[in-house]
mmCIF file of C-alpha atoms in Angstrom:
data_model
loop_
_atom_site.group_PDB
_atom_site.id
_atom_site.type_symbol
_atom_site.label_atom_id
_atom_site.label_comp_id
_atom_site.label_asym_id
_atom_site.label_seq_id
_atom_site.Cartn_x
_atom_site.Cartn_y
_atom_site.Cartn_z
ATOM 1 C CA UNK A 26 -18.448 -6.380 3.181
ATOM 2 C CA UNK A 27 -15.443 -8.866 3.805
ATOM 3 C CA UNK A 28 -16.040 -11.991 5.463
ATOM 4 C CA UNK A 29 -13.103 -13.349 7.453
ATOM 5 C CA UNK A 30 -12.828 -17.001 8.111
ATOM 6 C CA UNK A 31 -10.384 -18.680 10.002
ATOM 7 C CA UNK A 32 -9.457 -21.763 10.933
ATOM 8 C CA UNK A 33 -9.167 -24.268 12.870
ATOM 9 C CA UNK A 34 -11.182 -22.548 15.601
ATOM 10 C CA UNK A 35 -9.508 -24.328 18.211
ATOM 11 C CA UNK A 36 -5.660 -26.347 18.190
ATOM 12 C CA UNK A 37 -4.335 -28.652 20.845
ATOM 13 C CA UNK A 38 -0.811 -28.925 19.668
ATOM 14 C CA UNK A 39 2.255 -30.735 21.571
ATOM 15 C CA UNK A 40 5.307 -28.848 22.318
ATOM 16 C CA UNK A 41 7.539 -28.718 19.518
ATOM 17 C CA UNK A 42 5.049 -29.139 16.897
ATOM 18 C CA UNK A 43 4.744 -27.072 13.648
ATOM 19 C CA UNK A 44 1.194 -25.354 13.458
ATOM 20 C CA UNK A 45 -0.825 -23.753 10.656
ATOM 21 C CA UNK A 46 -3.647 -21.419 11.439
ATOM 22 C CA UNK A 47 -5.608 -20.564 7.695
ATOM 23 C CA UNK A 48 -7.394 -17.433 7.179
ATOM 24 C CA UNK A 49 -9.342 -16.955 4.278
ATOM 25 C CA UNK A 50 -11.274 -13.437 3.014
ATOM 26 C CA UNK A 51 -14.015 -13.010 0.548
ATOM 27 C CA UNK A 52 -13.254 -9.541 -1.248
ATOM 28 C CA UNK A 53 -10.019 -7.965 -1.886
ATOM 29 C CA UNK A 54 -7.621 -6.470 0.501
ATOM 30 C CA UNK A 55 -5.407 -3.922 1.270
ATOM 31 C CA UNK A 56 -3.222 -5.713 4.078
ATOM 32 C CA UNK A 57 -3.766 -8.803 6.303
ATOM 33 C CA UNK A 58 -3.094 -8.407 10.087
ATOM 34 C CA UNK A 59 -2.009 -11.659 12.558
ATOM 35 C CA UNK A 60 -3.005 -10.362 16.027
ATOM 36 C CA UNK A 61 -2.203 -12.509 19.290
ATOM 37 C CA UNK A 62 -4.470 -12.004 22.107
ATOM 38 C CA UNK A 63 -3.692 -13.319 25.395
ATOM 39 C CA UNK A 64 -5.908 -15.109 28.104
ATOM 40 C CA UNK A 65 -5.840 -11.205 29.598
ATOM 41 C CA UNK A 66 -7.377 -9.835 26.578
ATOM 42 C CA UNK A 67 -4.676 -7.423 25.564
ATOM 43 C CA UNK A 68 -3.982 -7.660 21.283
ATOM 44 C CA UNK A 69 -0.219 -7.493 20.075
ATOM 45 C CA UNK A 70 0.141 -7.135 16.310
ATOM 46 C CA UNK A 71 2.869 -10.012 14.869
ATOM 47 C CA UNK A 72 2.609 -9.670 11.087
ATOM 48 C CA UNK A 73 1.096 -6.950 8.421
ATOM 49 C CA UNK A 74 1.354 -8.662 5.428
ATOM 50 C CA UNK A 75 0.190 -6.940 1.410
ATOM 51 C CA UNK A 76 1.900 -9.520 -0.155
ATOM 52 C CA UNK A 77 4.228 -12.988 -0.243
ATOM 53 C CA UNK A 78 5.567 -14.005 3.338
ATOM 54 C CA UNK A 79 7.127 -12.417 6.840
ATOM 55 C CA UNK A 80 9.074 -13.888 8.967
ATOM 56 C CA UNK A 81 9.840 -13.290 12.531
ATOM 57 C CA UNK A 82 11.571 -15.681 14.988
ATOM 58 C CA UNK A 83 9.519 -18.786 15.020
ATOM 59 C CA UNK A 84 6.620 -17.018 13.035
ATOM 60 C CA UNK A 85 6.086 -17.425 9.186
ATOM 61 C CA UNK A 86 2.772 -15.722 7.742
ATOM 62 C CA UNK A 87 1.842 -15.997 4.295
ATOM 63 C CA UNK A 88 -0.469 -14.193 2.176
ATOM 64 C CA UNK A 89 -1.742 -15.140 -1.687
ATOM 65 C CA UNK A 90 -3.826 -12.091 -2.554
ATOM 66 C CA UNK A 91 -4.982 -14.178 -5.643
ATOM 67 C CA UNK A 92 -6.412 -16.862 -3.652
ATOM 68 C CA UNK A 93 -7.684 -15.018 -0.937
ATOM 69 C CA UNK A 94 -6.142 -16.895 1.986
ATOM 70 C CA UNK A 95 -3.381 -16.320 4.241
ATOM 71 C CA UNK A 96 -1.252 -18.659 6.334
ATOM 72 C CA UNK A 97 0.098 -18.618 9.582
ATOM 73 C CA UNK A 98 3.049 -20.873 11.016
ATOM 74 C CA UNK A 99 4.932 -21.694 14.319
ATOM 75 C CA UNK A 100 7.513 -23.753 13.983
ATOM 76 C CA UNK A 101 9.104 -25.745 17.270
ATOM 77 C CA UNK A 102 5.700 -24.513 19.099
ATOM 78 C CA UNK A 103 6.026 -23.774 22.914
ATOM 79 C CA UNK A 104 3.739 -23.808 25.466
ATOM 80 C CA UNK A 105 3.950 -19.948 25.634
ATOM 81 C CA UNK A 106 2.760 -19.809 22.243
ATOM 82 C CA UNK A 107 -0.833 -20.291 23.828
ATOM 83 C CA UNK A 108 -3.390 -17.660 23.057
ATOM 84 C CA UNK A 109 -5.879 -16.654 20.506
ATOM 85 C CA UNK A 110 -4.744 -15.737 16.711
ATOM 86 C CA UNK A 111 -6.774 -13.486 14.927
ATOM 87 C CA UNK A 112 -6.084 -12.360 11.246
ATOM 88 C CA UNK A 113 -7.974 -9.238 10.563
ATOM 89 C CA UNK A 114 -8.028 -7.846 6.835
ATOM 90 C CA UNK A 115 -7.732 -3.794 6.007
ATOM 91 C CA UNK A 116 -8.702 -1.796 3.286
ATOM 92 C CA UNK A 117 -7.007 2.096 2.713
ATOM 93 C CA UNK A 118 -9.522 2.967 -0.051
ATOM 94 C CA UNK A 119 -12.976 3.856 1.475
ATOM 95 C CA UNK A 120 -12.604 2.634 5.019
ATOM 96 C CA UNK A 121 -9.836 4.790 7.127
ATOM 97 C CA UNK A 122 -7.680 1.370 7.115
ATOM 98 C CA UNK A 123 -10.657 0.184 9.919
ATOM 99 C CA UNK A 124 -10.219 -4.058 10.315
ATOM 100 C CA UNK A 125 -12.145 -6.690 10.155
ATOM 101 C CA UNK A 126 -11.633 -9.414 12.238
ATOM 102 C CA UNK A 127 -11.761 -13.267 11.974
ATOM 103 C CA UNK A 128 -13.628 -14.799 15.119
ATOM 104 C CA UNK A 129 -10.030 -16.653 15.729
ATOM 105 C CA UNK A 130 -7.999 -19.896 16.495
ATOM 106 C CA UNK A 131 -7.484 -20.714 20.102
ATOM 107 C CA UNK A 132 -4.312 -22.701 20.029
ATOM 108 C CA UNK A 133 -3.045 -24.717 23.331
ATOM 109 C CA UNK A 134 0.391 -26.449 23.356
ATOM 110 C CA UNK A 135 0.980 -29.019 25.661
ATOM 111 C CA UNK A 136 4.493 -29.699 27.196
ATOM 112 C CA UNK B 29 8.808 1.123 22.368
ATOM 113 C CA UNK B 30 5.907 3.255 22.646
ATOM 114 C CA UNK B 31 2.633 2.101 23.670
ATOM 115 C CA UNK B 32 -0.779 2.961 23.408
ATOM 116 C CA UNK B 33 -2.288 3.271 26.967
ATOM 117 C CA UNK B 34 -5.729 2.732 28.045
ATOM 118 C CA UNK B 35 -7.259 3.501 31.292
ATOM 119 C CA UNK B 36 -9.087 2.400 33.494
ATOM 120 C CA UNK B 37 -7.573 -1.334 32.842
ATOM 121 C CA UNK B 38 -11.292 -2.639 34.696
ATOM 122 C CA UNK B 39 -14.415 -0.427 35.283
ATOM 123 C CA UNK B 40 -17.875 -1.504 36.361
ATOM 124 C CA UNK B 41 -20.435 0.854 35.843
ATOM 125 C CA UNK B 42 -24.784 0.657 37.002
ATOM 126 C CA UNK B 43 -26.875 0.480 34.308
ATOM 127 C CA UNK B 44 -28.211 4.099 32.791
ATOM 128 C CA UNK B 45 -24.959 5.677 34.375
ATOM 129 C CA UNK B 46 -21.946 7.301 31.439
ATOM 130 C CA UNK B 47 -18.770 6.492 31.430
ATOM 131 C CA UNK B 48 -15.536 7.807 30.232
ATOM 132 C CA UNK B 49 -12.582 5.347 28.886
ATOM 133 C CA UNK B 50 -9.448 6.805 28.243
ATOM 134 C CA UNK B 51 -6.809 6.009 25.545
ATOM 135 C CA UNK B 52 -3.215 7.872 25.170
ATOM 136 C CA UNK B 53 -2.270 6.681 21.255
ATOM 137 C CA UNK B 54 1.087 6.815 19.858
ATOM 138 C CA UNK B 55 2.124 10.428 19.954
ATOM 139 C CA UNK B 56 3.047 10.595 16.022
ATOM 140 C CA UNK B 57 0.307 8.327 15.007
ATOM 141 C CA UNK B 58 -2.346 9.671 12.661
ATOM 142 C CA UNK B 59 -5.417 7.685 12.623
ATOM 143 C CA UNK B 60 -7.135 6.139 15.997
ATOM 144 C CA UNK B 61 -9.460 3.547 16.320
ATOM 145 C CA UNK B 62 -11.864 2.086 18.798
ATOM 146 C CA UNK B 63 -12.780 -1.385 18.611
ATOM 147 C CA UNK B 64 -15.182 -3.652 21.619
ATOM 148 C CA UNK B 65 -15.147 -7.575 22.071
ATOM 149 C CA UNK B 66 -17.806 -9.345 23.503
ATOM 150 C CA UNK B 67 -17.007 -11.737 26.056
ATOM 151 C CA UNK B 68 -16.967 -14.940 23.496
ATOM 152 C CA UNK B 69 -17.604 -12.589 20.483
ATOM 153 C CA UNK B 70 -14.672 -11.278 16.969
ATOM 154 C CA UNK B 71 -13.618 -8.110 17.930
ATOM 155 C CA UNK B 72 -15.480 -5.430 16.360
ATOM 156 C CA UNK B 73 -14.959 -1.757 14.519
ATOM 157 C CA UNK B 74 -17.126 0.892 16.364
ATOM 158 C CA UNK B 75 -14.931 4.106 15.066
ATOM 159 C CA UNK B 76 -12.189 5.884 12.967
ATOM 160 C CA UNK B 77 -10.863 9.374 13.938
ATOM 161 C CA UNK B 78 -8.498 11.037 11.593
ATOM 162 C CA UNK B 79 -7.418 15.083 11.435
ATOM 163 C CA UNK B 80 -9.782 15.772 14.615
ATOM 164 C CA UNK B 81 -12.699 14.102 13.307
ATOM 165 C CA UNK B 82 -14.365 11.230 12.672
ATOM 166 C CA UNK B 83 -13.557 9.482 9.297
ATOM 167 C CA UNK B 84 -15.991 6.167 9.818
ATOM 168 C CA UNK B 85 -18.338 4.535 12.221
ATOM 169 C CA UNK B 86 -19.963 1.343 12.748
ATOM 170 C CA UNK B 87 -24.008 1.108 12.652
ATOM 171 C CA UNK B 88 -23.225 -0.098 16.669
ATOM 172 C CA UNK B 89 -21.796 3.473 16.838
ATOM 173 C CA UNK B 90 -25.211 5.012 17.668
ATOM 174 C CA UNK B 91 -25.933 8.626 19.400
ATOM 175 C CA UNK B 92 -25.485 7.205 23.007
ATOM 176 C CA UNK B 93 -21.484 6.847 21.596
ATOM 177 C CA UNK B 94 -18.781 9.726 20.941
ATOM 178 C CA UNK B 95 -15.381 10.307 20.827
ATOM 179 C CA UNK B 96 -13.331 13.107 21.484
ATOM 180 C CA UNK B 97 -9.042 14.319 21.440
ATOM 181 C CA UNK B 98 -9.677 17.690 23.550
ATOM 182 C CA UNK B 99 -5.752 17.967 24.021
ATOM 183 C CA UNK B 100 -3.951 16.519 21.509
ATOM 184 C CA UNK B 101 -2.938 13.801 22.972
ATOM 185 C CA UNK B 102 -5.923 11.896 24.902
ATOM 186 C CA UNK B 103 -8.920 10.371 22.874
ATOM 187 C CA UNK B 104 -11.387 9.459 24.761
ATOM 188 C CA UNK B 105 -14.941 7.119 24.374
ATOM 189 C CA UNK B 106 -17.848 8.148 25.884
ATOM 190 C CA UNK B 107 -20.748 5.822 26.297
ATOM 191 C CA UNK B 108 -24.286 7.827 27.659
ATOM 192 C CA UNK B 109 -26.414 5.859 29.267
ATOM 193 C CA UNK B 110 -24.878 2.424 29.363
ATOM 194 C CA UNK B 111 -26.721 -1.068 28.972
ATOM 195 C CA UNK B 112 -26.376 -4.523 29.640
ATOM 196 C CA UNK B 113 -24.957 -4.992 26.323
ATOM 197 C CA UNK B 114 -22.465 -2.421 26.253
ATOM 198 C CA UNK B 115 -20.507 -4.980 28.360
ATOM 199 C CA UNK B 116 -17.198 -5.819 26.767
ATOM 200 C CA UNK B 117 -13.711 -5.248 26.210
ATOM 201 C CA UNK B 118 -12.988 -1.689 24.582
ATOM 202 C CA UNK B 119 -9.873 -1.793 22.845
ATOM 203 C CA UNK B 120 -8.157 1.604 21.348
ATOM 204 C CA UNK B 121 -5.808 1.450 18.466
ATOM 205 C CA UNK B 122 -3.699 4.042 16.616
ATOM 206 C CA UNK B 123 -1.404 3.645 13.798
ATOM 207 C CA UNK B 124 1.078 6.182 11.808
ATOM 208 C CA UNK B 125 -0.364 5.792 8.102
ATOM 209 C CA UNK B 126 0.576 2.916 5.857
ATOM 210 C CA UNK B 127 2.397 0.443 8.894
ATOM 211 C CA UNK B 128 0.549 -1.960 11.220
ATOM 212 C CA UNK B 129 -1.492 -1.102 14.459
ATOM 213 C CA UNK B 130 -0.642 -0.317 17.974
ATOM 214 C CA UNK B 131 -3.037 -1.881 20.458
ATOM 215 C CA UNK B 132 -4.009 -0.748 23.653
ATOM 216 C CA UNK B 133 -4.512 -3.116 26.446
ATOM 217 C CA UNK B 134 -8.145 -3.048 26.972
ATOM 218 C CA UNK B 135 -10.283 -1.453 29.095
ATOM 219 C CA UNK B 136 -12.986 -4.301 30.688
ATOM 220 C CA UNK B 137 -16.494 -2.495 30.353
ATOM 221 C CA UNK B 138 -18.845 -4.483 33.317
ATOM 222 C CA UNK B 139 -22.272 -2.817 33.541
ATOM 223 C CA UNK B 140 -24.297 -4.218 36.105
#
């Protein structure tokens, strides 16, 4: 069974900072997920990465399936950036694409 | 963009009594997913439903679970008998075959 690690578990960050949340798997993968999950609870999927990097807006994920360990960036953080990221890893074969989740990074940004 | 809804956004339920939650996936999607979060907890798999039926469950997906899609277009989770534990967030997920997910936004599961 994969184990997901992330971390830092938790990041106090000021506005405008760059941030790196890690994520790091023990078996091999199909995809990677980065999930944001808001102080309500609700999960929006930002990145599904299989291989090299994504980006989107202020977002940069990065995956290296040979190292087992994925990477995810904000650049010029904001204080709306502030929730939980989760990376979550997927396999097609066997398991109907089900995830496994890290336990995730709570990240803060202060203005 | 289309969304995957999930209803009731907050239920509380007694202890012993079943209760329904209620997800509307992604009309075109092919494979649906519940997953629950323990206040504090990783979010976890509890099933897979693909072609009417279910393709994988977790060993928390135990007889007092099941899941249905009587029309098509709702798939619902039924939890018999619920327990303390069975508190949590219940999150429902679809997604069209090789792309990302879709997330619901929760339904928050409060037996008392």
């Amino acid at each position: 069974k994969n184990e997901v690690e992330q971390s830092p578990q938790n990041l106090t960050a000021q506005e405008g900072e760059f941030i790196t949340i890690n994520c790091s798997y023990s078996v091999g993968i199909s995809a990677l997920h980065w999930l944001q999950q808001h102080p309500g609870g609700g999960i929006v999927s930002l990145f599904m990465l299989s291989s090299g990097k994504k980006k989107h807006g202020r977002l940069i994920a990065t995956i290296n399936i040979q190292e087992k360990h994925s990477s995810l960036h904000i650049t010029a953080s904001h204080p709306r950036d502030s929730a939980v990221y989760i990376c979550a890893t997927m396999n097609y074969g066997g398991s109907q694409g089900n995830l496994i989740f890290g336990k995730g990074t709570k990240l803060s940004v202060k203005p | 963009e289309p969304e995957v809804t999930q209803t009731p956004s907050h239920q509380v339920t007694q202890m012993g009594q079943e209760v329904i939650l209620r997800c509307v996936p992604i009309s075109n999607h092919l494979y649906f997913y519940w997953y629950r979060q323990i206040l504090g907890q990783k979010v976890e798999f509890l099933v897979s439903f693909y072609n009417n039926e279910i393709s994988e469950k977790s060993e928390i997906f135990d007889d007092q679970f099941s899941v249905e899609r009587p029309d098509g277009s709702n798939f619902t989770l039924k939890i018999r008998s619920t327990k303390l534990e069975d508190s949590a967030m219940y999150f429902c997920a679809s997604r069209p075959g090789s792309y990302g997910y879709t997330f619901g936004s929760g339904t928050r599961l409060t037996v008392v």
